[in-house]
Each structure stands twice: as C-alpha cells, then as structure tokens.
Coordinates of C-alpha atoms (C1' of nucleotides) in Angstrom, one line a residue:
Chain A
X16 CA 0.0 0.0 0.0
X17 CA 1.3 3.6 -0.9
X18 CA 0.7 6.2 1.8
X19 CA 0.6 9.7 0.6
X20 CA 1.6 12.7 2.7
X21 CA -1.6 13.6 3.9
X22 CA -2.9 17.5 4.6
X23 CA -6.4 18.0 6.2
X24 CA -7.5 19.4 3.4
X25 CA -7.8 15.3 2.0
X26 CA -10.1 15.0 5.0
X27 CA -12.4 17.7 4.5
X28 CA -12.8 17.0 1.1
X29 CA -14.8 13.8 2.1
X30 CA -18.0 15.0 2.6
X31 CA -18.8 13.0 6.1
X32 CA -16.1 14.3 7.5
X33 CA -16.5 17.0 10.1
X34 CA -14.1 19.4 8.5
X35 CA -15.9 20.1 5.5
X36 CA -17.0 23.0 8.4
X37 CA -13.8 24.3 8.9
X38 CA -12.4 27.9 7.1
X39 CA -9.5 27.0 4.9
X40 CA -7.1 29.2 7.4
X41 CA -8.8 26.8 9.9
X42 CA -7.5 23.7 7.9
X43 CA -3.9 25.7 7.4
X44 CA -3.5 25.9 11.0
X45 CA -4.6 22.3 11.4
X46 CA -2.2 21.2 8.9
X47 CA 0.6 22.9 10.7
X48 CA 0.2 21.6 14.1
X49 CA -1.1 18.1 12.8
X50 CA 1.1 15.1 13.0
X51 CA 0.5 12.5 10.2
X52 CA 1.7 8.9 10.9
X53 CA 1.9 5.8 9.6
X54 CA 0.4 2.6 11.5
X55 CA 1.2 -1.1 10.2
X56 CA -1.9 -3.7 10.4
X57 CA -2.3 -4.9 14.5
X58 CA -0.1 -1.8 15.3
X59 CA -2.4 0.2 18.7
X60 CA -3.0 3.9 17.8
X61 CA -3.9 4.4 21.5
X62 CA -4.6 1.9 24.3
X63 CA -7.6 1.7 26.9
X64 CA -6.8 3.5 30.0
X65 CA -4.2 6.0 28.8
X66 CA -4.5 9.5 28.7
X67 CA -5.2 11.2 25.1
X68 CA -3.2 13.6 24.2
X69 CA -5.0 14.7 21.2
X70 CA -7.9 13.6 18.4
X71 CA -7.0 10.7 15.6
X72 CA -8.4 11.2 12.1
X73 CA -7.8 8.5 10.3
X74 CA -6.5 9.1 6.6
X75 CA -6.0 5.7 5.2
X76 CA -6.9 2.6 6.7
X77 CA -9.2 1.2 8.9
X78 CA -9.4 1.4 12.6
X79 CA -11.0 -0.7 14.9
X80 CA -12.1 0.8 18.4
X81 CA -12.4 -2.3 21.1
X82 CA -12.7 -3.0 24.3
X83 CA -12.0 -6.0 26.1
X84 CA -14.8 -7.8 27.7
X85 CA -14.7 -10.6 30.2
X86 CA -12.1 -13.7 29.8
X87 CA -9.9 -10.8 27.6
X88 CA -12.4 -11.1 24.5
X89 CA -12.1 -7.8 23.0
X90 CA -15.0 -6.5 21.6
X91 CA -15.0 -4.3 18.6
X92 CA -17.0 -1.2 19.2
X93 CA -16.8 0.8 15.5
X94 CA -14.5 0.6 13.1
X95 CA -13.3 3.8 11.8
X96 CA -12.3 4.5 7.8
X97 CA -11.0 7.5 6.6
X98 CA -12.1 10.6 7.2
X99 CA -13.4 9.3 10.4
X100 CA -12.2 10.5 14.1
X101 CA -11.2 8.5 16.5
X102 CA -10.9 9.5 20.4
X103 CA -12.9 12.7 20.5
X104 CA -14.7 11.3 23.6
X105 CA -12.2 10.8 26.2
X106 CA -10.6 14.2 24.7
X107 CA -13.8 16.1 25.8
X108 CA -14.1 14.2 29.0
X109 CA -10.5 14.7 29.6
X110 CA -10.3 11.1 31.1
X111 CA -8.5 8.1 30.4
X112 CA -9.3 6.2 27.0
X113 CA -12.0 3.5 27.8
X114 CA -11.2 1.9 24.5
X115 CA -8.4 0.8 22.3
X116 CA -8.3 2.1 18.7
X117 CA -5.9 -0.9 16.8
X118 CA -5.0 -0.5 13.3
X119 CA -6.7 -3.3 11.1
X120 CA -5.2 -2.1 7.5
X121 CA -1.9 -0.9 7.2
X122 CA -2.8 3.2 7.7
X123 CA -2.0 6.6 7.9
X124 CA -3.9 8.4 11.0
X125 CA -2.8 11.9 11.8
X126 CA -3.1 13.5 15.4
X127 CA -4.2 16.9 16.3
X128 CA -3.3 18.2 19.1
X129 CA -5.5 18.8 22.2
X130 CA -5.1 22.1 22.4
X131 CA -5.9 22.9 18.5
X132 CA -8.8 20.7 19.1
X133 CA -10.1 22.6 22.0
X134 CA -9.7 26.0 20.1
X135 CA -11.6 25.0 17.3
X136 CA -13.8 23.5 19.4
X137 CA -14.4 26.9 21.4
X138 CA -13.9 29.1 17.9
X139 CA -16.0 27.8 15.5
X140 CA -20.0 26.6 16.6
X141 CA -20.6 24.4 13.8
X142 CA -17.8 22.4 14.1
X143 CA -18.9 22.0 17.6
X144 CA -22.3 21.0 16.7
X145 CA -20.9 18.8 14.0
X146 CA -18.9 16.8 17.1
X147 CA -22.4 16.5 18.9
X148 CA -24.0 14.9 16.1
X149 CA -21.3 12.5 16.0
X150 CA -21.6 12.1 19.8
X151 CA -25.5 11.5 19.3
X152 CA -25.1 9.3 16.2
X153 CA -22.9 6.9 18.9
X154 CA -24.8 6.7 21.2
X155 CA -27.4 5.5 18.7
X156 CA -25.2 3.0 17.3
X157 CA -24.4 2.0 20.7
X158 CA -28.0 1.2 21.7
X159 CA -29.0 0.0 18.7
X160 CA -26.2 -2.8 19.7
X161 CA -27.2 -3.0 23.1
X162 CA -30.2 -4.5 21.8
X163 CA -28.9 -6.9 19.1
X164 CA -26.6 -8.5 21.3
X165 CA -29.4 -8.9 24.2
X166 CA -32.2 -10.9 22.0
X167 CA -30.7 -11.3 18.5
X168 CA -29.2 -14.5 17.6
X169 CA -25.8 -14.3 16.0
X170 CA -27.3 -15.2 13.0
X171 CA -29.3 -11.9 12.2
X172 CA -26.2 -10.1 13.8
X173 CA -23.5 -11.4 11.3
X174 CA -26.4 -10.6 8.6
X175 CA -26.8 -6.9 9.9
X176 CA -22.8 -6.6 10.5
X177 CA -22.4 -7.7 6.5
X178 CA -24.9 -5.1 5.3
X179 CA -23.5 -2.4 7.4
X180 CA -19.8 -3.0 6.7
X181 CA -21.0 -3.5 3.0
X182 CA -22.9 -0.1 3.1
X183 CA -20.1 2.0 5.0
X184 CA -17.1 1.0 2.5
X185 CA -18.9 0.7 -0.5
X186 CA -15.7 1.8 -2.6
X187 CA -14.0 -1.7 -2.2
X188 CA -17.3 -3.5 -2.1
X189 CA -15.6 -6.3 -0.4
X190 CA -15.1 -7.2 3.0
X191 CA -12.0 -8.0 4.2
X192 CA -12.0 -8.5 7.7
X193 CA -10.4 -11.1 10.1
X194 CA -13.3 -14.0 10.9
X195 CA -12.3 -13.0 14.5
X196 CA -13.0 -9.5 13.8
X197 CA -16.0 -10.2 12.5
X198 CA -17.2 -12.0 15.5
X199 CA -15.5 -9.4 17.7
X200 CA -17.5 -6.9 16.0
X201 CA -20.7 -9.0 16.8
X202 CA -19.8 -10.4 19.8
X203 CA -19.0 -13.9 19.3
X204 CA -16.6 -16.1 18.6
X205 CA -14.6 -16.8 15.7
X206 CA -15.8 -20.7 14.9
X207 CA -19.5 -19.8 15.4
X208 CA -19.0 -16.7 13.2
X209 CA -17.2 -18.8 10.9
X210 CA -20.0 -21.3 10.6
X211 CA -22.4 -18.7 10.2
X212 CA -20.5 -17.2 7.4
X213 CA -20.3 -20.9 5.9
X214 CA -24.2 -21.1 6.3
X215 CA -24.5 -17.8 4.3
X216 CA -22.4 -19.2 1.5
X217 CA -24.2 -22.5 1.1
X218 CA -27.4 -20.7 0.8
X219 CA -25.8 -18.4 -2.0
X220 CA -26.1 -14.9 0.0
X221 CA -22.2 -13.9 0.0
X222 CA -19.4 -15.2 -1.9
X223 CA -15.8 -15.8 -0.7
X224 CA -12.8 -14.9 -2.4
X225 CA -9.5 -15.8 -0.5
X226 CA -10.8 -14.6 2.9
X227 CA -12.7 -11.4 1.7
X228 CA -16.6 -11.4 1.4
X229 CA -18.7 -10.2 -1.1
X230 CA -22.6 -10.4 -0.5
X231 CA -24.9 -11.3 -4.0
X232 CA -28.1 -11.1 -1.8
X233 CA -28.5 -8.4 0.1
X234 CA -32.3 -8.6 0.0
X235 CA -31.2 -12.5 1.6
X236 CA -29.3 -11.1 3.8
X237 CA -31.8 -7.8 5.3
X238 CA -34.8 -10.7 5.7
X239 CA -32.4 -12.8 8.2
X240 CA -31.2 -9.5 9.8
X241 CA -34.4 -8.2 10.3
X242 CA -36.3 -11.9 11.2
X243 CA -36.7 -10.8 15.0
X244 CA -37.4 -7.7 14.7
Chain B
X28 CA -47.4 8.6 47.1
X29 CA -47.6 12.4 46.9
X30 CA -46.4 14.8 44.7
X31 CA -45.8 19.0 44.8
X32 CA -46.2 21.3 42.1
X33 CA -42.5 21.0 40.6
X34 CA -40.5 23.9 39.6
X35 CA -37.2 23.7 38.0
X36 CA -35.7 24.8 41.1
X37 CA -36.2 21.7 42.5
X38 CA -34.5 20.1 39.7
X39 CA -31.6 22.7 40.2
X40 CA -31.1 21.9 43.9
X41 CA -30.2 18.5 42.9
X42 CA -26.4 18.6 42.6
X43 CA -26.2 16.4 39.4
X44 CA -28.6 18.4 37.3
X45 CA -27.8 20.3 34.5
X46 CA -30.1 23.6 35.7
X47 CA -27.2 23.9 38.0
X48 CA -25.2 26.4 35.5
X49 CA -28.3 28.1 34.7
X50 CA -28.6 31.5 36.4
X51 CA -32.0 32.3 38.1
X52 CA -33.6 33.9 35.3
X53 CA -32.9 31.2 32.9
X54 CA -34.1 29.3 35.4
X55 CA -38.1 31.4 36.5
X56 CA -38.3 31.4 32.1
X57 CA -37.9 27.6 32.4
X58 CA -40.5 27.5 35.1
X59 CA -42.9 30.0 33.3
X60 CA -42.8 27.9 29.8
X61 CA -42.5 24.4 31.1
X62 CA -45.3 22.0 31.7
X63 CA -45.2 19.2 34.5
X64 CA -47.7 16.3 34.5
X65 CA -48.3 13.4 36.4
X66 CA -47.7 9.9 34.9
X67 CA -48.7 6.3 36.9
X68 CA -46.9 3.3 37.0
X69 CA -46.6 1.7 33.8
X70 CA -47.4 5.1 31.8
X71 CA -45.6 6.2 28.4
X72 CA -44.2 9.4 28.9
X73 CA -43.2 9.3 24.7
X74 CA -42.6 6.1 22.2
X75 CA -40.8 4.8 20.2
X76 CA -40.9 6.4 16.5
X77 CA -43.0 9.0 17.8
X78 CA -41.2 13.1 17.2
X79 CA -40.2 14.6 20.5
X80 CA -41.6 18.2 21.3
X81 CA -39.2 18.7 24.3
X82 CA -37.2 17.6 26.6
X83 CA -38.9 15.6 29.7
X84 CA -37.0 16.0 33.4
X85 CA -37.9 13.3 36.3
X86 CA -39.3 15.4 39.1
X87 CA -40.3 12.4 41.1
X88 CA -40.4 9.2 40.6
X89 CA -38.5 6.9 38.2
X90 CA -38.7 6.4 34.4
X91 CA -36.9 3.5 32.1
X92 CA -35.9 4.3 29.0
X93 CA -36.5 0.6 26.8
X94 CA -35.9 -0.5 22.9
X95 CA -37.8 -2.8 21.6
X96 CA -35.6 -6.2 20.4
X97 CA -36.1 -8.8 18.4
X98 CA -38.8 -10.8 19.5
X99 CA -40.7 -8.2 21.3
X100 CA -38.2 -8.0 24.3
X101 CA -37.7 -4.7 26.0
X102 CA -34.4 -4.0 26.8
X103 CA -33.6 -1.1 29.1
X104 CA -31.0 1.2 28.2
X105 CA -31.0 3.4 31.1
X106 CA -33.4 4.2 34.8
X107 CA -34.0 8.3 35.3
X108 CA -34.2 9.1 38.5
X109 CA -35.1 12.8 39.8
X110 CA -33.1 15.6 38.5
X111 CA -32.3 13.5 35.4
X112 CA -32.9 14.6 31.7
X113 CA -34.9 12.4 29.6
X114 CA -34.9 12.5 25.1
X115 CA -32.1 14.9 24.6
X116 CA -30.6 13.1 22.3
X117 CA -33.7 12.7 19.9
X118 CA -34.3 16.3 20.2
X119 CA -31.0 17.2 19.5
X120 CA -30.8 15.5 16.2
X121 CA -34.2 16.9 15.4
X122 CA -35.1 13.2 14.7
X123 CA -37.9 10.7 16.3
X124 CA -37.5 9.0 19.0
X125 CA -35.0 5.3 18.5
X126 CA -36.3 4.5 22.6
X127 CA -39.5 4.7 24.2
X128 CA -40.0 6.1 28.0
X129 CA -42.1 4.7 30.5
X130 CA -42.4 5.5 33.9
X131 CA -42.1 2.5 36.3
X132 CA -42.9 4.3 39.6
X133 CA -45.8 7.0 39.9
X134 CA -43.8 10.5 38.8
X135 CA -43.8 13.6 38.0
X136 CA -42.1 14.9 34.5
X137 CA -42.0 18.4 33.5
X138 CA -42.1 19.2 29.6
X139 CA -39.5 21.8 28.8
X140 CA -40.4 22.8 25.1
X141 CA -38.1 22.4 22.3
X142 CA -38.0 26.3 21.7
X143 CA -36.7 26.5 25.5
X144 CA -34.4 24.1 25.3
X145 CA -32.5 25.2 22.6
X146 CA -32.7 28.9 23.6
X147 CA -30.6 27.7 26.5
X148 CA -28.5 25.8 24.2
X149 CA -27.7 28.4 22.2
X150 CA -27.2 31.3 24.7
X151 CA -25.6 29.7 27.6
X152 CA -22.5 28.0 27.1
X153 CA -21.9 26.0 30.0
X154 CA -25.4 24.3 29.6
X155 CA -24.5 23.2 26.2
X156 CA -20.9 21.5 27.8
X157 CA -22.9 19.9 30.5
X158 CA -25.4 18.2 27.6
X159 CA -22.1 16.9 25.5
X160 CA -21.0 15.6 28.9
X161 CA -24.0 14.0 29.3
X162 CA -23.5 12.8 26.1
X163 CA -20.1 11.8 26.8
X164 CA -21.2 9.9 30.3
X165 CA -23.9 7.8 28.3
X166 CA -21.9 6.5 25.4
X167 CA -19.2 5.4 28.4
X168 CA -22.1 3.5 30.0
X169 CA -23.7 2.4 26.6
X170 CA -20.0 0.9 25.8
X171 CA -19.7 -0.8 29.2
X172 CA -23.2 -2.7 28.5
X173 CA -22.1 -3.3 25.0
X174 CA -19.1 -4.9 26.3
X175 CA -20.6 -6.8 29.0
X176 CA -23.5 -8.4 27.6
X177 CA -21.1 -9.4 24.7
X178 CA -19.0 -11.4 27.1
X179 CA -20.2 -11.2 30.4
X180 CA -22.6 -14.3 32.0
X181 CA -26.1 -13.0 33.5
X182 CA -24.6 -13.5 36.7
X183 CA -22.5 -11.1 36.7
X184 CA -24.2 -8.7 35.0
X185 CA -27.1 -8.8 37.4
X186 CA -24.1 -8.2 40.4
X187 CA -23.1 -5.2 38.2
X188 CA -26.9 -4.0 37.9
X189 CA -28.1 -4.1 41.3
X190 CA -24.8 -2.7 42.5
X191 CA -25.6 -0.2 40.0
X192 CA -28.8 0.5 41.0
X193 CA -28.0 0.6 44.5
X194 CA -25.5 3.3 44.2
X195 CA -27.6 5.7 42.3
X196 CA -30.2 5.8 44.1
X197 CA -29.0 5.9 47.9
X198 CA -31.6 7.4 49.5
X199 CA -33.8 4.7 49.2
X200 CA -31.3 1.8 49.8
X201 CA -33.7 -0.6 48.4
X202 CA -34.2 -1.8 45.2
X203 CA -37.6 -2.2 44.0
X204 CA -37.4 -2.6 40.0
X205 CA -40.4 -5.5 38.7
X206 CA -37.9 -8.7 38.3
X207 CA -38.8 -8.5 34.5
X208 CA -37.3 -4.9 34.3
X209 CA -33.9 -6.1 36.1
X210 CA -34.1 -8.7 33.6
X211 CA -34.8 -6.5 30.7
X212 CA -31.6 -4.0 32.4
X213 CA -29.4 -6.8 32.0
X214 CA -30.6 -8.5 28.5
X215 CA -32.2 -11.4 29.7
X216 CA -35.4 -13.1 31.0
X217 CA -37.5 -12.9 33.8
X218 CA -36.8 -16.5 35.2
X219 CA -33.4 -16.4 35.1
X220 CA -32.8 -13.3 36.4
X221 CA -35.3 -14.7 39.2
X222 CA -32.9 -17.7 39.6
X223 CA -29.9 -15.9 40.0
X224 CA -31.7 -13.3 42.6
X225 CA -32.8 -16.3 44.6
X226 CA -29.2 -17.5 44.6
X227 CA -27.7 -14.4 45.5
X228 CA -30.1 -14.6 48.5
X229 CA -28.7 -18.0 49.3
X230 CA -25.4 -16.9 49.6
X231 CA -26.2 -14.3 51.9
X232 CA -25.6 -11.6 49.5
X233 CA -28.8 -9.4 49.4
X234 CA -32.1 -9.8 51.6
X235 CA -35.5 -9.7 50.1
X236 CA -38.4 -8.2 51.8
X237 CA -41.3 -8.3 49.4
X238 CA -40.6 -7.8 46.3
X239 CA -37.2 -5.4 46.8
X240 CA -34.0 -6.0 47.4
X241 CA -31.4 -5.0 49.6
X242 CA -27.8 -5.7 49.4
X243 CA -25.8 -7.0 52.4
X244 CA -22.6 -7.9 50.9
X245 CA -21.3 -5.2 48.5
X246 CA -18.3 -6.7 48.6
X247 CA -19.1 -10.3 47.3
X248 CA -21.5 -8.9 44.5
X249 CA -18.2 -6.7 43.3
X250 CA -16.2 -9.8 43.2
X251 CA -19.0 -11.3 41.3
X252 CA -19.3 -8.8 39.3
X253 CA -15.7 -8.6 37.9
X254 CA -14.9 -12.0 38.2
X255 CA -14.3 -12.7 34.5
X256 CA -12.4 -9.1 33.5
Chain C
dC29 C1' 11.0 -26.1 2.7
dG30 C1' 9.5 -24.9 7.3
dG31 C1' 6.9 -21.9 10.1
dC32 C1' 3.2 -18.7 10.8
dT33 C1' -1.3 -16.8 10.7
dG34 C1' -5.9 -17.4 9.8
dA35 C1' -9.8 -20.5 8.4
dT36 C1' -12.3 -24.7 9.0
dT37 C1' -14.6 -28.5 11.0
dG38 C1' -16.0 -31.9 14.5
dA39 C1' -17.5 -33.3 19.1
dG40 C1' -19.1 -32.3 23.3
dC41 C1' -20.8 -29.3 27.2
dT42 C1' -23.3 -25.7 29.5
dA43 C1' -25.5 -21.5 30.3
dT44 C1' -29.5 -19.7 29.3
dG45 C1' -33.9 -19.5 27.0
dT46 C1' -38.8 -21.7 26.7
dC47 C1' -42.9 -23.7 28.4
dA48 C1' -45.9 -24.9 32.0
dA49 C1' -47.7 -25.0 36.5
dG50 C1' -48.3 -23.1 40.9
dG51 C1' -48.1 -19.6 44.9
dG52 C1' -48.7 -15.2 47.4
dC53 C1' -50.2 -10.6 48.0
dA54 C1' -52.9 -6.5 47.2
dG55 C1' -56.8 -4.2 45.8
dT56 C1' -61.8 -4.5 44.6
dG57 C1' -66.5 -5.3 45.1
dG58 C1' -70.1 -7.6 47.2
Chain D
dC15 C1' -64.7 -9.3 56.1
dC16 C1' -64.4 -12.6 52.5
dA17 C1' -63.8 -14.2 47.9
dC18 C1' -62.2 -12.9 43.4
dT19 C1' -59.0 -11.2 40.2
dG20 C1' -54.8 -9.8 38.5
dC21 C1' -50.2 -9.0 39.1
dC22 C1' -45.9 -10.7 40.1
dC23 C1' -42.8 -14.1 41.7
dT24 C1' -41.0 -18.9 41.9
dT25 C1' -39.7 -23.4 40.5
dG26 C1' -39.2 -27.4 37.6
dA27 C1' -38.3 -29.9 33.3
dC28 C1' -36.5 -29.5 29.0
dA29 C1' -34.5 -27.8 24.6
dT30 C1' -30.8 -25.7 22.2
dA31 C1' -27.8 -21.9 20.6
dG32 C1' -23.5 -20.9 21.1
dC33 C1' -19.1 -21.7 23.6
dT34 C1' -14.8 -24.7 24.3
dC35 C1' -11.3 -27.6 23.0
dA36 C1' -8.7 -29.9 19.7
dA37 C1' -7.2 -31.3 15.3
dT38 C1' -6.4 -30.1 10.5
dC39 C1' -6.0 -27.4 6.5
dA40 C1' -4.6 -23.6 3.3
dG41 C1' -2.2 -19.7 1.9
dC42 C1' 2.0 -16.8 2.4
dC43 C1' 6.6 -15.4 3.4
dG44 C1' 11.3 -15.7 4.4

DNA sequence: CGGCTGATTGAGCTATGTCAAGGGCAGTGG
DNA sequence: CCACTGCCCTTGACATAGCTCAATCAGCCG
C-alpha cells in the first residue's frame, strides 16, 4: 500500500467528514500543528486507560475501536475509515481512553493536538455542533447494539454486520475483515462466526474470495437480519 | 405517594442536574414555559418512533428508558431518576424518537419545550458543555453494557446491575425494579434473572423483603461482578 | 522447505432460553 | 370481612444456541 503525505485538506474534502465546516485558514492551522503517521496492520494507535493527548483522524486505513470484555475477548466497538475521528470522547471528557483504537489495515492516522482541538472547538460553533451529532449518532449506534446483542441470535447479527460493513465501504465492495474481527465486532466467537458465514455461502447470500466477502443477496441477507425484529 | 407542584428549582437543587449552570432567570423562564404532568406506573411518557416536542426531566419518581428487540423483548437502556434529563438526544438531532419512556414508579415529569431548550443551548454555554457531557457519560455507559453483555454471564451482569442500581439511588437503599425490568436492564429473562436473585439470597448476598431487594454484601456482589475481567 | 497466521470442522458441554404450573399478596367489590 | 382477580414471583423440566477444546488445513513469506 502507498501512503501519501496527507494535509487536512484530504479529509475535509470527504464530505462526512467534520471538517468540511472548517475555514481554509482553519485547515492551514490544522495542517501545521497536525502530526501524520503511519500505523502497520495490528499496530495500537492508543490503548484503553491512557490518557489522550489529542484527536485521531484517520486518513487511510481502517481502525478498529475495542474493548475487552470478560475472559480478555475484545469486543470491537466501531470501526473507523478515513475521514473518520477517533478519540474525541475521552478528549472532551479529559479522562482516560475507555477503548483501544488498533489499526486493522496498514494506515495513515494523523493526530491533532489537544489544544488545536479545544480552540476549534471553542472558535467555530458548527464544528462544535458537528462533534455533537457525531456524539448523538454513537450513542445511537451503541443502543442500537445494546439491543442486538441482548435478544438477536448471532445469526441476524452477522447478517446486519455484513450489510452495514458492506454499506459503509462501499468503494472496495468487499469485505475483508479477520473471521475473528468479525465476530469481535458481533460479539462472538470466531468458529461460530465462521460457521455462520459458511451457512450464508451455502445458501448463496455472499461469496468468498480468498478470505474477503462479497454479499450477492443483500435482500437474503436484510430478511435474516431483520427476522426478530 | 404524593407529589408538589414542581418547579425547576427543585431540579436545580439537585447537585447532578444540568439547571445547576443556569442563572435564576434562565431558570423562572424555564418555570414560566414548562409544563409538568403526572404519569402512573406503567405510563408512556413518549414512544418509540413518535417526534419529540421537548425535553422531559424526572421530578419524582423513576422512568426506564427501553428499545424494543427482536422478538418483542424490552431492553432497558438506562433508569431516570429525579433531577435527570430524559430525550435529549432525539431532540438534539431533530429526529424521532429510536427508545421509548415509561415510567415505572408514579412520577412527576416536567415538559420543557423544544423552543426553551434550545434557547438555553444556544445562549448559555456552560449548559451546552454539561449536555455533550451527558452525552459523553452515556456512550461510556452504553459501551460498558455493549461490552458486557457481549462477554459477560447474566450472573455477573445482574451483580453489576443491582450494584448499580444501588448506588444511584441511595436514598432509598432498596431496590424495588419488577424482576422483569432487572431482567430487561441486564438483556435477559425474567426466570433467570429470578434464579440468580434467589441465589444471590442464598449466599447471603442481598435480603428480600417483598418484592425489593437490599444488598448485604457489596463486597461479594463486586467480586462477582468482575470475576471474568 | 519450514513456520506462521488465519480459516475450518468436529465433538461435546453448558449457560440460558422456553414452556408450564403453581403460589402469594394487594386491591376491589359484594 | 371474605372471595375474586390480576399482578408478580417462583420453580421445575426440557431444549438448544452458542461456547470450548482440539485437530487439520490452506495460503504466504522468508
């Protein structure tokens, strides 16, 4: 994989990403005080209980944010592609990480600073708005999960976890990640996510490549997903 | 049970609330445009897909804040006690309602409009910190639950819940939740939540008079609790 | 070629869900 | 004051999804 030198600018060009609300002398400063760096596949971009010293915005890559559970399963909490930040919580709570953001894809995550982040925070109101949308959206996410993992089976879990992987990366239209990612991601366990993903092949909803899946029935796949509902 | 005319000062007093950085005229406007009602046990206070029109704060009494899952099972995300905000989030995104609210002790809510609300949000500063806190303080928790019912057995999650339960709200020292709505707080079912409760009692953890419980070992229930982190 | 990492598959085991049948207590109405 | 009704709570018996452990396989890299 070829990493470019990346400016901010890259960032707020992708149109989810928060900076698209930033002035271009806002991005000029960010770009001066930003650090870029490069993070090989499994390397930690910052580990659970440590204290942040600024926010991550991924560039390239992908990012997984976990947490370990019980027994030292880690569970993946979101996982982060570019243009996506990682950390702002514990930044704006000024505690300790709670989470561990891992590298999944060799990547190139740049830091900004604390402080810049704070300023911009206090200087410009939309992008402060923007960050509690994202907050809001979370929390969302995170209840929505809540509530799969109490009464779904991991069936319609690994279903709903296809679709949604599918639907955020669209561009490589494959998905790539570890079988024990995956079931991280659900909250499983590698073999029964690995049968499940067998299951799902047999019946002709996804298609396997080397380790990567593809999904050819996505209507298949929303009607097991959604079965409980 | 009886319950005052509410005013916001009450809410203020309260230590944890949010009114707390609100200055005393904020705080008589709040009064003048907000509406408190009555709600019995068992009472929606909003639902699920519905659009919010404020934001609701527990007075008296005690709300649960539940997502429908699969198979019709209510899973709570979160109990409001007094002095606690209720459908921010919702009303913040200017979207319906993903949670419904119901209380599950007779209360008192008062209705602060959306017009109100995001007057205050836009004019005083601090208020609008304290709500991304709040924000903030509920992802941590939403993670936590993520995390544990991933991984952890109802056992221990149950120790986690009623030690929960037990610390925020002190006052009353007794916990007097419906078994179902532990079990729904801990994303599982009535009887085995019941099972685990009756061995807990065995083991000389909690006392039952009636139907609430008290805990007698806080210690035992922690080990419990984080035996498998 | 050997070693490593991840994927698979099989065989059991167990925690937890399901179903069914009481039991107790509180409030209501006669 | 008693019987009735409607909640909850409790317990037992049983079924099974999903976890554990263990062995094997397949691709990849030095």
């Amino acid at each position: 994989m070829k990493l470019t030198q990346s400016t901010c600018k890259i960032c707020k060009g992708s149109e989810s990403s928060l900076f698209s609300c930033c002035t271009p002398e806002e991005i000029e400063n960010l770009n001066l005080a930003t650090n870029c760096s490069f993070y090989k596949k499994g390397q930690p971009v910052f580990q659970e209980d440590s204290m942040p010293v600024g926010l991550y915005c991924v560039s390239e890559g992908l990012v997984k944010v976990t947490k370990l559970g019980s027994n030292g399963k880690e569970q993946i909490l979101r996982i982060a592609k570019p243009g996506d930040l990682v950390g702002y919580k514990s930044l704006i709570m000024s505690m300790r990480y709670k989470a561990s953001a891992i590298a999944i894809e060799d990547s190139s995550i740049c830091l900004i600073p604390k402080s810049q982040f704070q300023e911009l925070l206090n200087s410009n109101r939309a992008f402060y708005d923007g960050i509690m949308q994202l907050l809001c959206e979370e929390i969302d996410s995170a209840e929505t999960k809540i509530t799969d993992i109490a009464y779904k089976p991991v069936r319609g879990r690994i279903a709903e976890a296809l679709l949604l992987l599918n639907s955020s990366f669209v561009d490589k239209e494959q998905i790539t990640l570890t079988r024990e990612d995956l079931a991280g991601l659900v909250g499983t366990v590698k073999e029964t996510a690995i049968r499940i993903i067998s299951e799902f092949k047999n019946e002709n909803l996804i298609e396997i490549n080397k380790r990567s899946i593809k999904i050819i029935n996505e209507q298949g796949l929303k009607k097991i997903s959604h079965l409980y509902d």
